[in-house]
Coordinates of C-alpha atoms in Angstrom, one line a residue:
X1 CA 35.9 -42.4 43.9
X2 CA 34.1 -43.0 40.7
X3 CA 34.0 -39.6 39.3
X4 CA 32.0 -40.3 35.9
X5 CA 30.8 -43.0 33.8
X6 CA 31.7 -43.1 30.1
X7 CA 28.7 -43.4 27.8
X8 CA 29.0 -41.0 24.9
X9 CA 27.7 -37.7 25.2
X10 CA 24.0 -37.4 24.1
X11 CA 21.7 -36.3 21.2
X12 CA 18.5 -35.9 22.5
X13 CA 15.6 -37.1 19.4
X14 CA 12.5 -35.3 18.7
X15 CA 10.6 -38.6 19.6
X16 CA 11.7 -41.2 22.4
X17 CA 12.4 -44.2 20.5
X18 CA 11.5 -47.8 21.4
X19 CA 9.2 -49.8 23.9
X20 CA 10.3 -50.9 27.1
X21 CA 12.1 -54.4 27.4
X22 CA 10.6 -57.4 28.9
X23 CA 10.5 -57.6 32.6
X24 CA 13.8 -58.2 34.4
X25 CA 14.8 -61.7 36.2
X26 CA 16.8 -62.7 38.6
X27 CA 18.4 -66.0 40.4
X28 CA 20.0 -67.0 43.3
X29 CA 23.5 -66.7 41.1
X30 CA 23.3 -63.0 41.6
X31 CA 22.4 -62.3 37.9
X32 CA 19.7 -60.1 36.7
X33 CA 18.6 -60.7 33.3
X34 CA 16.2 -58.6 30.6
X35 CA 15.1 -59.3 27.1
X36 CA 14.1 -57.9 24.1
X37 CA 10.9 -59.0 22.2
X38 CA 11.0 -59.4 18.4
X39 CA 9.1 -56.0 17.8
X40 CA 11.3 -54.2 20.0
X41 CA 14.6 -55.6 17.9
X42 CA 12.7 -54.8 14.6
X43 CA 12.5 -51.6 15.8
X44 CA 15.8 -51.1 17.1
X45 CA 17.1 -52.1 13.8
X46 CA 14.8 -49.3 12.1
X47 CA 15.9 -46.6 14.4
X48 CA 19.6 -46.9 13.8
X49 CA 19.8 -45.2 10.5
X50 CA 23.0 -43.6 9.1
X51 CA 21.5 -39.9 9.7
X52 CA 20.5 -40.8 13.4
X53 CA 24.2 -42.1 14.0
X54 CA 25.6 -38.9 12.3
X55 CA 23.5 -36.8 14.2
X56 CA 24.3 -38.4 17.7
X57 CA 28.3 -38.3 16.6
X58 CA 28.0 -34.4 15.5
X59 CA 26.2 -33.5 19.0
X60 CA 29.3 -35.4 20.9
X61 CA 32.3 -33.2 21.7
X62 CA 34.6 -33.9 24.7
X63 CA 37.0 -31.7 23.7
X64 CA 40.2 -33.3 22.2
X65 CA 41.1 -37.3 22.4
X66 CA 43.0 -38.1 25.7
X67 CA 46.6 -38.2 26.0
X68 CA 47.7 -41.9 25.1
X69 CA 45.0 -42.5 23.0
X70 CA 45.5 -43.0 19.2
X71 CA 43.8 -44.3 15.9
X72 CA 44.1 -48.0 15.6
X73 CA 46.2 -48.4 12.8
X74 CA 46.5 -52.4 12.9
X75 CA 44.6 -55.0 11.6
X76 CA 40.9 -54.5 11.5
X77 CA 39.5 -55.3 14.9
X78 CA 36.4 -56.9 13.9
X79 CA 35.6 -58.0 17.3
X80 CA 35.2 -54.6 18.6
X81 CA 32.6 -52.1 17.8
X82 CA 29.8 -49.7 19.0
X83 CA 26.7 -50.1 21.1
X84 CA 24.0 -47.7 20.1
X85 CA 21.0 -47.3 22.4
X86 CA 18.3 -44.7 23.8
X87 CA 19.2 -43.8 27.5
X88 CA 16.8 -43.3 30.1
X89 CA 16.5 -39.5 29.4
X90 CA 15.3 -40.5 25.5
X91 CA 19.0 -39.4 24.1
X92 CA 20.8 -41.2 21.2
X93 CA 24.2 -42.5 22.3
X94 CA 26.7 -45.3 22.3
X95 CA 29.5 -47.3 23.9
X96 CA 31.9 -50.0 23.1
X97 CA 31.1 -54.0 23.1
X98 CA 33.3 -56.9 22.1
X99 CA 32.4 -60.1 20.6
X100 CA 33.7 -62.9 22.8
X101 CA 33.8 -66.6 22.8
X102 CA 30.6 -68.1 24.2
X103 CA 29.0 -71.7 23.8
X104 CA 26.1 -70.0 21.8
X105 CA 28.4 -67.9 19.7
X106 CA 26.3 -65.2 20.2
X107 CA 27.6 -62.9 23.3
X108 CA 29.6 -59.2 23.5
X109 CA 30.7 -57.9 26.6
X110 CA 30.4 -54.1 27.7
X111 CA 29.8 -51.8 30.8
X112 CA 26.8 -52.5 32.7
X113 CA 25.8 -48.6 33.0
X114 CA 25.7 -49.1 29.2
X115 CA 22.7 -51.1 29.4
X116 CA 21.2 -50.1 32.7
X117 CA 20.8 -47.1 35.1
X118 CA 22.9 -47.9 38.1
X119 CA 21.0 -48.7 41.6
X120 CA 17.5 -48.1 39.8
X121 CA 15.9 -51.9 39.0
X122 CA 14.1 -51.9 35.9
X123 CA 15.4 -48.7 34.2
X124 CA 16.9 -50.3 31.4
X125 CA 18.4 -48.5 28.4
X126 CA 16.5 -49.3 24.9
X127 CA 17.0 -49.6 21.2
X128 CA 20.1 -51.3 21.5
X129 CA 22.0 -52.6 18.5
X130 CA 26.0 -53.6 18.3
X131 CA 27.5 -52.7 15.1
X132 CA 31.2 -55.1 15.0
X133 CA 33.7 -53.5 13.3
X134 CA 32.3 -49.9 12.7
X135 CA 34.5 -47.5 11.0
X136 CA 33.7 -44.0 9.7
X137 CA 30.2 -45.1 9.0
X138 CA 30.7 -48.4 7.5
X139 CA 29.2 -51.5 9.4
X140 CA 30.9 -54.0 7.5
X141 CA 29.8 -57.0 9.1
X142 CA 26.3 -55.8 9.8
X143 CA 23.9 -54.8 12.5
X144 CA 23.0 -56.9 15.7
X145 CA 19.8 -56.5 17.5
X146 CA 20.7 -57.2 21.4
X147 CA 18.3 -59.7 22.3
X148 CA 19.1 -60.2 26.1
X149 CA 21.0 -58.8 28.9
X150 CA 22.6 -60.1 32.1
X151 CA 24.3 -58.0 34.5
X152 CA 25.1 -58.4 38.2
X153 CA 22.0 -57.8 40.4
X154 CA 24.7 -55.5 42.2
X155 CA 24.8 -53.2 39.7
X156 CA 20.7 -52.7 39.1
X157 CA 20.8 -52.3 42.9
X158 CA 23.7 -50.9 44.6
X159 CA 25.9 -49.8 41.6
X160 CA 28.6 -52.4 41.9
X161 CA 30.0 -54.5 39.5
X162 CA 30.0 -52.7 35.8
X163 CA 30.0 -55.3 34.0
X164 CA 27.2 -56.7 31.5
X165 CA 26.8 -59.2 28.7
X166 CA 24.8 -59.0 25.6
X167 CA 23.2 -61.9 23.8
X168 CA 22.4 -60.8 20.4
X169 CA 20.3 -61.7 17.3
X170 CA 21.8 -63.3 13.9
X171 CA 22.5 -61.3 11.2
X172 CA 21.8 -62.7 7.8
X173 CA 21.2 -65.9 9.4
X174 CA 25.0 -65.4 11.0
X175 CA 25.8 -65.9 14.4
X176 CA 28.2 -63.1 15.7
X177 CA 31.4 -65.0 16.7
X178 CA 30.8 -66.6 13.0
X179 CA 31.0 -63.2 11.5
X180 CA 33.7 -61.4 13.0
X181 CA 35.4 -64.3 15.4
X182 CA 35.5 -63.4 19.4
X183 CA 37.8 -62.7 21.8
X184 CA 39.0 -64.9 24.6
X185 CA 37.8 -63.6 28.4
X186 CA 39.3 -64.5 31.7
X187 CA 38.1 -63.7 35.3
X188 CA 41.3 -64.0 37.7
X189 CA 40.2 -61.1 39.9
X190 CA 43.2 -59.5 39.8
X191 CA 44.7 -56.5 38.2
X192 CA 45.5 -57.5 34.4
X193 CA 48.9 -56.2 33.9
X194 CA 50.2 -55.1 30.3
X195 CA 47.2 -54.2 28.3
X196 CA 45.9 -53.0 25.2
X197 CA 42.6 -50.6 25.6
X198 CA 39.9 -49.8 23.0
X199 CA 37.1 -47.9 22.6
X200 CA 35.1 -45.4 20.4
X201 CA 35.3 -42.0 22.0
X202 CA 33.3 -39.1 21.6
X203 CA 36.0 -37.0 21.7
X204 CA 37.6 -34.8 18.8
X205 CA 38.5 -35.5 16.1
X206 CA 37.1 -39.2 16.3
X207 CA 33.6 -38.6 17.3
X208 CA 32.9 -42.3 17.7
X209 CA 33.5 -42.9 14.0
X210 CA 37.2 -44.5 14.7
X211 CA 38.4 -47.1 16.9
X212 CA 41.2 -45.7 19.2
X213 CA 43.6 -47.7 21.3
X214 CA 46.2 -47.1 24.3
X215 CA 49.1 -49.4 25.9
X216 CA 49.4 -49.2 29.3
X217 CA 49.8 -51.4 32.5
X218 CA 46.9 -52.3 34.5
X219 CA 47.4 -51.9 38.5
X220 CA 45.1 -52.2 41.3
X221 CA 42.6 -49.6 41.9
X222 CA 40.3 -48.2 44.3
X223 CA 37.8 -50.9 45.9
X224 CA 37.3 -53.8 43.2
X225 CA 38.9 -52.1 40.4
X226 CA 42.0 -52.0 38.4
X227 CA 43.0 -48.9 36.7
X228 CA 45.7 -47.8 33.7
X229 CA 47.5 -44.3 32.7
X230 CA 45.2 -43.7 29.9
X231 CA 43.0 -40.6 29.3
X232 CA 39.5 -41.6 28.3
X233 CA 36.1 -40.1 27.2
X234 CA 32.4 -40.8 26.7
X235 CA 31.7 -43.6 24.2
X236 CA 35.0 -45.5 25.2
X237 CA 33.0 -47.2 28.1
X238 CA 32.5 -51.0 28.0
X239 CA 35.9 -51.4 25.5
X240 CA 38.1 -54.3 26.1
X241 CA 41.1 -54.4 27.7
X242 CA 42.9 -56.9 25.9
X243 CA 45.4 -58.8 27.9
X244 CA 48.2 -61.2 25.7
X245 CA 47.1 -58.6 23.0
X246 CA 48.7 -59.7 19.5
X247 CA 48.8 -56.7 17.2
X248 CA 49.7 -58.8 14.1
X249 CA 46.6 -60.9 14.8
X250 CA 44.2 -58.4 16.7
X251 CA 43.4 -61.2 19.3
X252 CA 43.8 -61.3 23.0
X253 CA 42.0 -62.2 26.1
X254 CA 39.6 -59.4 28.0
X255 CA 40.6 -59.0 31.1
X256 CA 38.8 -55.7 32.1
X257 CA 35.7 -53.3 30.3
X258 CA 36.3 -49.7 30.5
X259 CA 34.0 -48.1 33.3
X260 CA 35.0 -44.8 34.6
X261 CA 37.6 -41.8 34.6
X262 CA 39.3 -40.1 37.3
X263 CA 37.9 -36.3 36.2
X264 CA 34.8 -35.1 34.4
X265 CA 36.7 -33.9 31.4
X266 CA 40.4 -34.8 30.2
X267 CA 41.2 -37.7 32.5
X268 CA 44.5 -39.0 32.8
X269 CA 43.5 -42.4 34.1
X270 CA 40.8 -45.0 33.0
X271 CA 39.4 -47.5 35.4
X272 CA 37.7 -51.0 34.9
X273 CA 36.4 -53.7 37.5
X274 CA 38.2 -56.7 38.2
X275 CA 36.8 -59.7 36.5
X276 CA 35.9 -62.1 39.2
X277 CA 33.2 -64.3 40.1
X278 CA 30.6 -62.0 39.5
X279 CA 31.5 -61.0 36.3
X280 CA 31.6 -64.8 35.4
X281 CA 28.2 -65.5 36.4
X282 CA 26.8 -62.9 34.3
X283 CA 28.7 -64.5 31.3
X284 CA 28.1 -67.9 32.1
X285 CA 24.2 -67.1 32.2
X286 CA 24.6 -65.5 29.0
X287 CA 26.0 -68.4 26.7
X288 CA 23.0 -70.2 28.3
X289 CA 20.6 -68.0 26.5

């Protein structure tokens, strides 16, 4: 049973920022899509100031970082970063996202609940930006406005298949993958086996400011999911499960995206969708935008 999706606990600003995105579009491939206009994207970049991020971080507190999660001490994981957005309640919050290999070199993967309220067509989050390699306030590779989002129509209509792809603007003329590289991604439709799970939890002491990781073995979960014996906190949603991970290079293959924990707090397991044909169609659509 799905207990709780894991966007960070949120800070509600005095002003609700951001116009609504352009209308969603669907197609016979079962993929829904929505986009943000140029003015929306400029507003999002201006909105996420260092002070606003600090306020969102300070409002987040889900207790101590769950068991098994440790601050990442290896090479810089510049492909992984924080996805900031304003949710449907007008609150400032974040998830985790990952740059992945794509024909347009401008795609990151995250969880669908980080971009769209489940089973609520048209109810999208706004003011979305991706900050790859975020670490303790530093944005070493800049801030990328989200230009378009693709996700399964089953998520928009029935809260099924918690996977989404982000199509990003350039930053200072550079596409995302050209600036930070990209992880490979696979869609086998089965549990990934041994993985390293990454995310930016809102638990203490990190409070979103530092990337954490957990090594585990992904096994079959309930329904079309896979699970690992890693605790998880809000803000880690959308974080990659990297199979065949090489800690020396920071490279692997995305084989899952954090979706939910088994309890409201102090979870002992973390679950993700099995990446199969539905997720692959979402990814393929994003590559062509």
